[in-house]
Short mmCIF file of C-alpha atoms in Angstrom, two decimals:
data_model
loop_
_atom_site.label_atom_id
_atom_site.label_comp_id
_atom_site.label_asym_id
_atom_site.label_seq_id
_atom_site.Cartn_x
_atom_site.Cartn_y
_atom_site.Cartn_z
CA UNK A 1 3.50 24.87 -10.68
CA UNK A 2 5.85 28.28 -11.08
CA UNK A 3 8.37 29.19 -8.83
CA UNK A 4 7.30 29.92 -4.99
CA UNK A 5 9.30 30.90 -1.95
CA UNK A 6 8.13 29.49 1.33
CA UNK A 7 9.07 32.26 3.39
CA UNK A 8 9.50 32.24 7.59
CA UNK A 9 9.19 28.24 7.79
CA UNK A 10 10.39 25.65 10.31
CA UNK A 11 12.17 23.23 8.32
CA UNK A 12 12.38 19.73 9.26
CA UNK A 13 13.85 16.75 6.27
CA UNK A 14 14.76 14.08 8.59
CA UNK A 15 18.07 14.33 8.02
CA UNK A 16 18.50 16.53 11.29
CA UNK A 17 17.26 15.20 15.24
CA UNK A 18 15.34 19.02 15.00
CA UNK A 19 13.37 21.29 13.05
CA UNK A 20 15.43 24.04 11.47
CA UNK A 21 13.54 27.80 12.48
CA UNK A 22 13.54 30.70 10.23
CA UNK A 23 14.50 29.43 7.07
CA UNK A 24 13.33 30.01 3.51
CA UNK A 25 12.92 27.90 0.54
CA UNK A 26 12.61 28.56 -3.06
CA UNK A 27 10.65 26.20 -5.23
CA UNK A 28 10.76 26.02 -8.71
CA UNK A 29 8.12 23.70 -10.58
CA UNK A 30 8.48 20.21 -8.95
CA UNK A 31 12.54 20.73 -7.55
CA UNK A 32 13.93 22.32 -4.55
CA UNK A 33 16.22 24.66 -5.43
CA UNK A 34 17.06 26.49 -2.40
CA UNK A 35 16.84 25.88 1.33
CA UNK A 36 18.06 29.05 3.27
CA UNK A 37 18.30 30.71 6.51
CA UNK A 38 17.98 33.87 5.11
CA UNK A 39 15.33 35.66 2.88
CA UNK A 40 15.10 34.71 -0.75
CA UNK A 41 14.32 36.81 -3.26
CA UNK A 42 12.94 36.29 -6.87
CA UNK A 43 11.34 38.39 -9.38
CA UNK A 44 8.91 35.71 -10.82
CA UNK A 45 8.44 33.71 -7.39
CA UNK A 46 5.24 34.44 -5.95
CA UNK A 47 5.93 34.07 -1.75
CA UNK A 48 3.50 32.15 0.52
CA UNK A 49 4.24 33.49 4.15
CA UNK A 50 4.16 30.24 6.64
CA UNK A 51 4.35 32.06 10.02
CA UNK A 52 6.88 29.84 11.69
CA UNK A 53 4.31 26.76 10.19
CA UNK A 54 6.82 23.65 9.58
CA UNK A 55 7.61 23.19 6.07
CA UNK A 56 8.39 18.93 5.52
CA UNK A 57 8.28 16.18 3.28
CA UNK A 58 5.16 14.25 1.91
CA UNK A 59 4.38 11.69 4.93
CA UNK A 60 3.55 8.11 3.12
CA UNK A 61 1.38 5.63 4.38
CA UNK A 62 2.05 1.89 3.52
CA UNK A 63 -0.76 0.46 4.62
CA UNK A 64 -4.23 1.84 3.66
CA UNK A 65 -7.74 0.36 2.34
CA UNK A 66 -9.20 3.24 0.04
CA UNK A 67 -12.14 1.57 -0.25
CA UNK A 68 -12.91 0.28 3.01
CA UNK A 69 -16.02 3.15 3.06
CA UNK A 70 -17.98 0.98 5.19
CA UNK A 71 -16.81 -0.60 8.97
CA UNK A 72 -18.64 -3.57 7.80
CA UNK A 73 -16.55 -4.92 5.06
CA UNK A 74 -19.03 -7.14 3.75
CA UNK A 75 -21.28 -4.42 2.48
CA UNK A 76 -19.11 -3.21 0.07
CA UNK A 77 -20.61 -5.72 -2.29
CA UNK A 78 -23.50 -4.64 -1.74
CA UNK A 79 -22.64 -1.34 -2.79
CA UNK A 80 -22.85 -0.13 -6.21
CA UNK A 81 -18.83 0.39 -7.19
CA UNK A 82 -19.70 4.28 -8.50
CA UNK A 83 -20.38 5.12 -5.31
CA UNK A 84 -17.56 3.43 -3.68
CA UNK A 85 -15.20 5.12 -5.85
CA UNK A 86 -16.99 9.02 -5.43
CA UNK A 87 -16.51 8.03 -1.88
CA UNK A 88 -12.59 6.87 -1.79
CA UNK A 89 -11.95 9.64 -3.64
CA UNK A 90 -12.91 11.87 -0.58
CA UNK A 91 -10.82 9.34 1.85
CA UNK A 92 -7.86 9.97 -0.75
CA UNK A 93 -8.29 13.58 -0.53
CA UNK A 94 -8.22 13.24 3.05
CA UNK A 95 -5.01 11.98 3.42
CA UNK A 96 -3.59 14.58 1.01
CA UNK A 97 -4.82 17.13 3.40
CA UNK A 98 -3.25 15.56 6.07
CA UNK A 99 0.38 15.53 4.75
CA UNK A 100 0.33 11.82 3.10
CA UNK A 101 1.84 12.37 -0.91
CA UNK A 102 2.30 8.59 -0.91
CA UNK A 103 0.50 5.67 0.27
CA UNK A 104 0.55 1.72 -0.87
CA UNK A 105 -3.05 0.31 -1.04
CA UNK A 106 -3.35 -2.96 1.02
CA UNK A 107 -6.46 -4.76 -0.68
CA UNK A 108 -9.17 -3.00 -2.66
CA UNK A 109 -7.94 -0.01 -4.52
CA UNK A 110 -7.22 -0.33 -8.54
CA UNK A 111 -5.26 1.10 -11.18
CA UNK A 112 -7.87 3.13 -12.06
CA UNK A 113 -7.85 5.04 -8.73
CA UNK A 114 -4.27 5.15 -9.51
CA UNK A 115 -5.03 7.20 -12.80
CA UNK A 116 -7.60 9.18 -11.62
CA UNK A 117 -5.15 11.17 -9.35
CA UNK A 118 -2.54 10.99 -12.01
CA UNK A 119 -5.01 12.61 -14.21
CA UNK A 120 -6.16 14.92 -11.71
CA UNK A 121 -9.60 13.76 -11.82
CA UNK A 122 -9.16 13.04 -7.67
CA UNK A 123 -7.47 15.39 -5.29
CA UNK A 124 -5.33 12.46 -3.76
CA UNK A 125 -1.60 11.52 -2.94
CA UNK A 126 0.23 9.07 -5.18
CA UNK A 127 -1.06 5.82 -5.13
CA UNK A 128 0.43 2.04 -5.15
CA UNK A 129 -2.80 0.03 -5.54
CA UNK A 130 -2.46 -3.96 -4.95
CA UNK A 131 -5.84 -4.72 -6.72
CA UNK A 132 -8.05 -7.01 -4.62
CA UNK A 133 -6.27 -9.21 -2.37
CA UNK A 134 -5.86 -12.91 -3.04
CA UNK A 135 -7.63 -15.48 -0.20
CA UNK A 136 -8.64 -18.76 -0.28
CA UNK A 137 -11.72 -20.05 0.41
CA UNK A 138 -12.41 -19.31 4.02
CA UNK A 139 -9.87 -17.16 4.65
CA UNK A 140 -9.57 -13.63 5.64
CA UNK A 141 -10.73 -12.59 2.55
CA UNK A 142 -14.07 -14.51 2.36
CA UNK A 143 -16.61 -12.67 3.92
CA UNK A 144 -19.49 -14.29 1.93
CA UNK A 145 -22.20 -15.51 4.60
CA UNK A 146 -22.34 -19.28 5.58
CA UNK A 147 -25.34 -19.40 3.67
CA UNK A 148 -23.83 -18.72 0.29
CA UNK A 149 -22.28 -22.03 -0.88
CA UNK A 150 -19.20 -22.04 -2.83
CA UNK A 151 -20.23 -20.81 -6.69
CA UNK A 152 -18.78 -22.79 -9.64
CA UNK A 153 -16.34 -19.71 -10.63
CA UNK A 154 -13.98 -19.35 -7.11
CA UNK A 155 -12.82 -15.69 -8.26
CA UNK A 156 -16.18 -14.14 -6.53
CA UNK A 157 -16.09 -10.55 -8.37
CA UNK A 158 -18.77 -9.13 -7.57
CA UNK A 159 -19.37 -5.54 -6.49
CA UNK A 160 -16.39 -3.64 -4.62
CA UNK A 161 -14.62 -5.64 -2.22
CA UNK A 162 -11.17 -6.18 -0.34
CA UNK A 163 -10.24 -9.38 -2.27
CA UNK A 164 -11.25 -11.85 -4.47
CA UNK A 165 -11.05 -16.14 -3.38
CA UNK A 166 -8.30 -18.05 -5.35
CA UNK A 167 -7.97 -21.57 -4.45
CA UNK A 168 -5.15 -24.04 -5.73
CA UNK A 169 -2.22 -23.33 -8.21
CA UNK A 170 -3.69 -22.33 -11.33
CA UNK A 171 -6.33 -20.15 -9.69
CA UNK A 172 -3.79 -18.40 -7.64
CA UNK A 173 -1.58 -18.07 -10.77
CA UNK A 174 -4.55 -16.45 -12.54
CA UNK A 175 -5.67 -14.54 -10.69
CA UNK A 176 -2.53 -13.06 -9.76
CA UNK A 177 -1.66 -12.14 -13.26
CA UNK A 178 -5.31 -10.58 -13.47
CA UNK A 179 -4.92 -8.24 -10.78
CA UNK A 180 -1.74 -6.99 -12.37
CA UNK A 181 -2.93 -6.65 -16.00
CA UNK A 182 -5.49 -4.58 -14.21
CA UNK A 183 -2.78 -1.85 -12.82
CA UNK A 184 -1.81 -3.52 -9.46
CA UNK A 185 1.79 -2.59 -8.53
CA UNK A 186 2.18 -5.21 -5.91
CA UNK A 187 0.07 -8.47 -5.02
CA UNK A 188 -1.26 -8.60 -1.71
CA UNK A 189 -1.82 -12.62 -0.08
CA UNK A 190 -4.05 -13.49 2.87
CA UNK A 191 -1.70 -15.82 4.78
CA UNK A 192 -3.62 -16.17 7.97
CA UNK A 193 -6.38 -15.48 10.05
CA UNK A 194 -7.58 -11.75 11.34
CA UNK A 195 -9.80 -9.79 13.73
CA UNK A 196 -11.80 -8.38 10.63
CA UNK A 197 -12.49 -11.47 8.83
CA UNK A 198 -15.75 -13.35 10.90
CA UNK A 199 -15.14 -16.96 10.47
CA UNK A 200 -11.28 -17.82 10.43
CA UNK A 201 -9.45 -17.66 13.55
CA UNK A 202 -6.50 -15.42 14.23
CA UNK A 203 -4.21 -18.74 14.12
CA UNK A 204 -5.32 -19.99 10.85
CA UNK A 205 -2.86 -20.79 8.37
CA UNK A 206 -3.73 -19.55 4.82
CA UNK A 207 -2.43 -20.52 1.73
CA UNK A 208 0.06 -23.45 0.53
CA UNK A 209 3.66 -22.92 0.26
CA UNK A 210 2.99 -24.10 -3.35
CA UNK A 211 0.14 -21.35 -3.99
CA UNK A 212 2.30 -18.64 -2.41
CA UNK A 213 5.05 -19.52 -4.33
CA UNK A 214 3.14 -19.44 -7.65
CA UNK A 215 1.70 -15.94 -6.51
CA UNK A 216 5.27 -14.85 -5.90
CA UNK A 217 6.61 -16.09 -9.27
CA UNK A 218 3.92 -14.34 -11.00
CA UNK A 219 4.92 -10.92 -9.16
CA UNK A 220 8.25 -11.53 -10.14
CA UNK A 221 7.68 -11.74 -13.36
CA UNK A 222 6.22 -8.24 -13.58
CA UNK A 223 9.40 -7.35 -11.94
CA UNK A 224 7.17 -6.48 -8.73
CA UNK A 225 6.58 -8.36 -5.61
CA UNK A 226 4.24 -10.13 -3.03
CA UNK A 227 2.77 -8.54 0.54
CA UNK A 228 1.09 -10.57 2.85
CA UNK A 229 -1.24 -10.27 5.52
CA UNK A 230 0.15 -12.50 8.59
CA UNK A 231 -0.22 -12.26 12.06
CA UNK A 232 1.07 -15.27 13.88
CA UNK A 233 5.12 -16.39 13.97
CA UNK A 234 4.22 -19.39 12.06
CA UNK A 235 2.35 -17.55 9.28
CA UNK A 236 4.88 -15.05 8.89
CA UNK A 237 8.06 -17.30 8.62
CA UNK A 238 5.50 -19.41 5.99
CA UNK A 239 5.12 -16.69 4.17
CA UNK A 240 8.76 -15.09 3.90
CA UNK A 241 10.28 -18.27 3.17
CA UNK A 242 8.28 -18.60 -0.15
CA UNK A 243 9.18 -15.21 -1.31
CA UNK A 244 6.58 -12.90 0.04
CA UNK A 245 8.58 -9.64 0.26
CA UNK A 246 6.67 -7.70 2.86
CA UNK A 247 4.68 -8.51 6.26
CA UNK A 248 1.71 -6.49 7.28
CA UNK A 249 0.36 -6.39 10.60
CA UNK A 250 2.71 -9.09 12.09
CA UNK A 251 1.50 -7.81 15.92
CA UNK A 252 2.10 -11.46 17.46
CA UNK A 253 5.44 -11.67 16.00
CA UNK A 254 8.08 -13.13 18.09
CA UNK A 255 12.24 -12.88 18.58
CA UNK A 256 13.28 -15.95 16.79
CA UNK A 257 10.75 -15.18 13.81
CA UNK A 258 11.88 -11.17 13.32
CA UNK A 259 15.77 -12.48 13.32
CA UNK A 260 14.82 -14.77 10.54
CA UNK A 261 12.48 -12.13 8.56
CA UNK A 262 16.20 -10.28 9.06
CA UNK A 263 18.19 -12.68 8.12
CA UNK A 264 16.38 -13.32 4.81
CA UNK A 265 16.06 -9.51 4.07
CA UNK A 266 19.44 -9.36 3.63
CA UNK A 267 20.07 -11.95 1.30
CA UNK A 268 16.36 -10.65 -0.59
CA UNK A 269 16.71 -6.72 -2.07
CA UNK A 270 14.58 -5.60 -4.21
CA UNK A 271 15.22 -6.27 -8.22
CA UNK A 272 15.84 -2.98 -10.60
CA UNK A 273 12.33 -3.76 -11.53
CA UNK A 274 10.93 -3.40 -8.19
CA UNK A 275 12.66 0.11 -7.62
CA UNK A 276 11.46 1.41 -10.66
CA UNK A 277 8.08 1.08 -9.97
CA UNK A 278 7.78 1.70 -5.93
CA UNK A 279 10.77 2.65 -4.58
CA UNK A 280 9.58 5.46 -2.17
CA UNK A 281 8.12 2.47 -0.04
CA UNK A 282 11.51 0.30 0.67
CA UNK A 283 14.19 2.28 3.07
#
């Protein structure tokens, strides 16, 4: 990218209550250079003329399934993974078009996905894929059938899917350090029931504190971290006080159980490891 003035914009940064009208900015390859409130001039920009549009940054999304192509989860493995991928590359260039430059996969995406828009090879906004998730056997994870019974190897790749079944320390370990060998940035941990999953109840606790905490030491040694999917108080407390870094979802939450998620923020920042690889998603 040359240098382009953004001529007759609205601006709006965040660092102001209100949009800023009538301004100018001057762009040169991937750096601001010049944020006016009077016309720029260059002999080598070329000038796009917004029309009072708003000019802002990328919007990023913390929470999004790539993959989930289908409203029934379970038929992603029953879908050939080509076509899941031609068709998350459409939801990624989706959510470039609609102002997202950033988003954190929660469960599905890979590294691959990852490359593909660093490569170009997808029209997409920059993307933190956690690999598949990590559930246990029965959890929100497992959407085999009742019919299937449990198969002799627990990790259940097969096809595209949301997550993978890890039960037990040494699976959990494993299975965490495959998902980052394969490009995840974070680990994401079912760690209790959910309205998508069909057989575990919303109140289901997921996960030991001795399998979480394995998952989390394995994420710290990649100098990266653990998100987990909780809903109830009880879940989320579980999983913060064995090192999970971030709750998602967390809609039954209650007052004593956000003032300790608080309290243990503060005494829990990220590591220079962590920054370096995803800082654009901590505040």
């Amino acid at each position: 990218m040359g240098v382009i003035i953004f001529a007759n914009c609205a601006v709006l940064d965040g660092t102001q209550d209100a949009r800023r009208e009538d301004h100018h900015v001057l762009v040169d390859g991937d750096r601001i250079r010049e944020v006016s409130d009077r016309p720029l001039h260059s002999d080598v920009a070329e000038t796009i003329d917004l029309k009072g549009r708003t000019l802002m940054p990328g919007l990023i999304d913390a929470h999004v399934h790539v993959i989930a192509v289908d409203s029934v989860l379970s038929r992603l493995a029953e879908t050939p993974l080509t076509l899941v991928t031609m068709q998350a590359g459409r939801v990624l260039e989706g959510m470039l078009r609609r102002g997202f430059t950033t988003v954190r996969d929660a469960g599905g995406a890979d590294g691959g996905l990852a490359e593909a828009v660093e490569q170009g090879l997808v029209h997409g906004p920059r993307l933190f894929p956690s690999g598949q998730a990590l559930s246990q056997t029965g959890g929100h994870g497992d959407l085999r059938p009742r019919t299937r019974s449990v198969v002799a190897c627990a990790c259940c790749e097969y096809g595209a899917g949301l997550a993978r079944i890890a039960d037990g320390v040494d699976e959990c370990r494993r299975a965490a350090r495959d998902e980052l060998r394969k490009g995840s940035t974070q680990i994401k941990i079912m760690a209790s029931g959910g309205v998508a999953s069909p057989y575990d109840p919303i109140w289901n606790l997921q996960y030991s504190d001795e399998e979480m905490r394995a998952i989390v030491e394995e994420a710290r040694s990649w100098h990266t971290y653990v998100l987990a999917h909780a809903y109830t108080p009880e879940a989320i407390r579980r999983a913060i006080d064995n090192g999970v870094r971030s709750i998602e979802h967390a809609n039954l939450i209650d007052q004593a159980t956000a003032e300790h998620v608080a309290c243990r923020r503060r005494v829990c920042r990220p590591d220079a490891g962590h920054l370096r690889r995803s800082a654009s998603l901590w505040p």
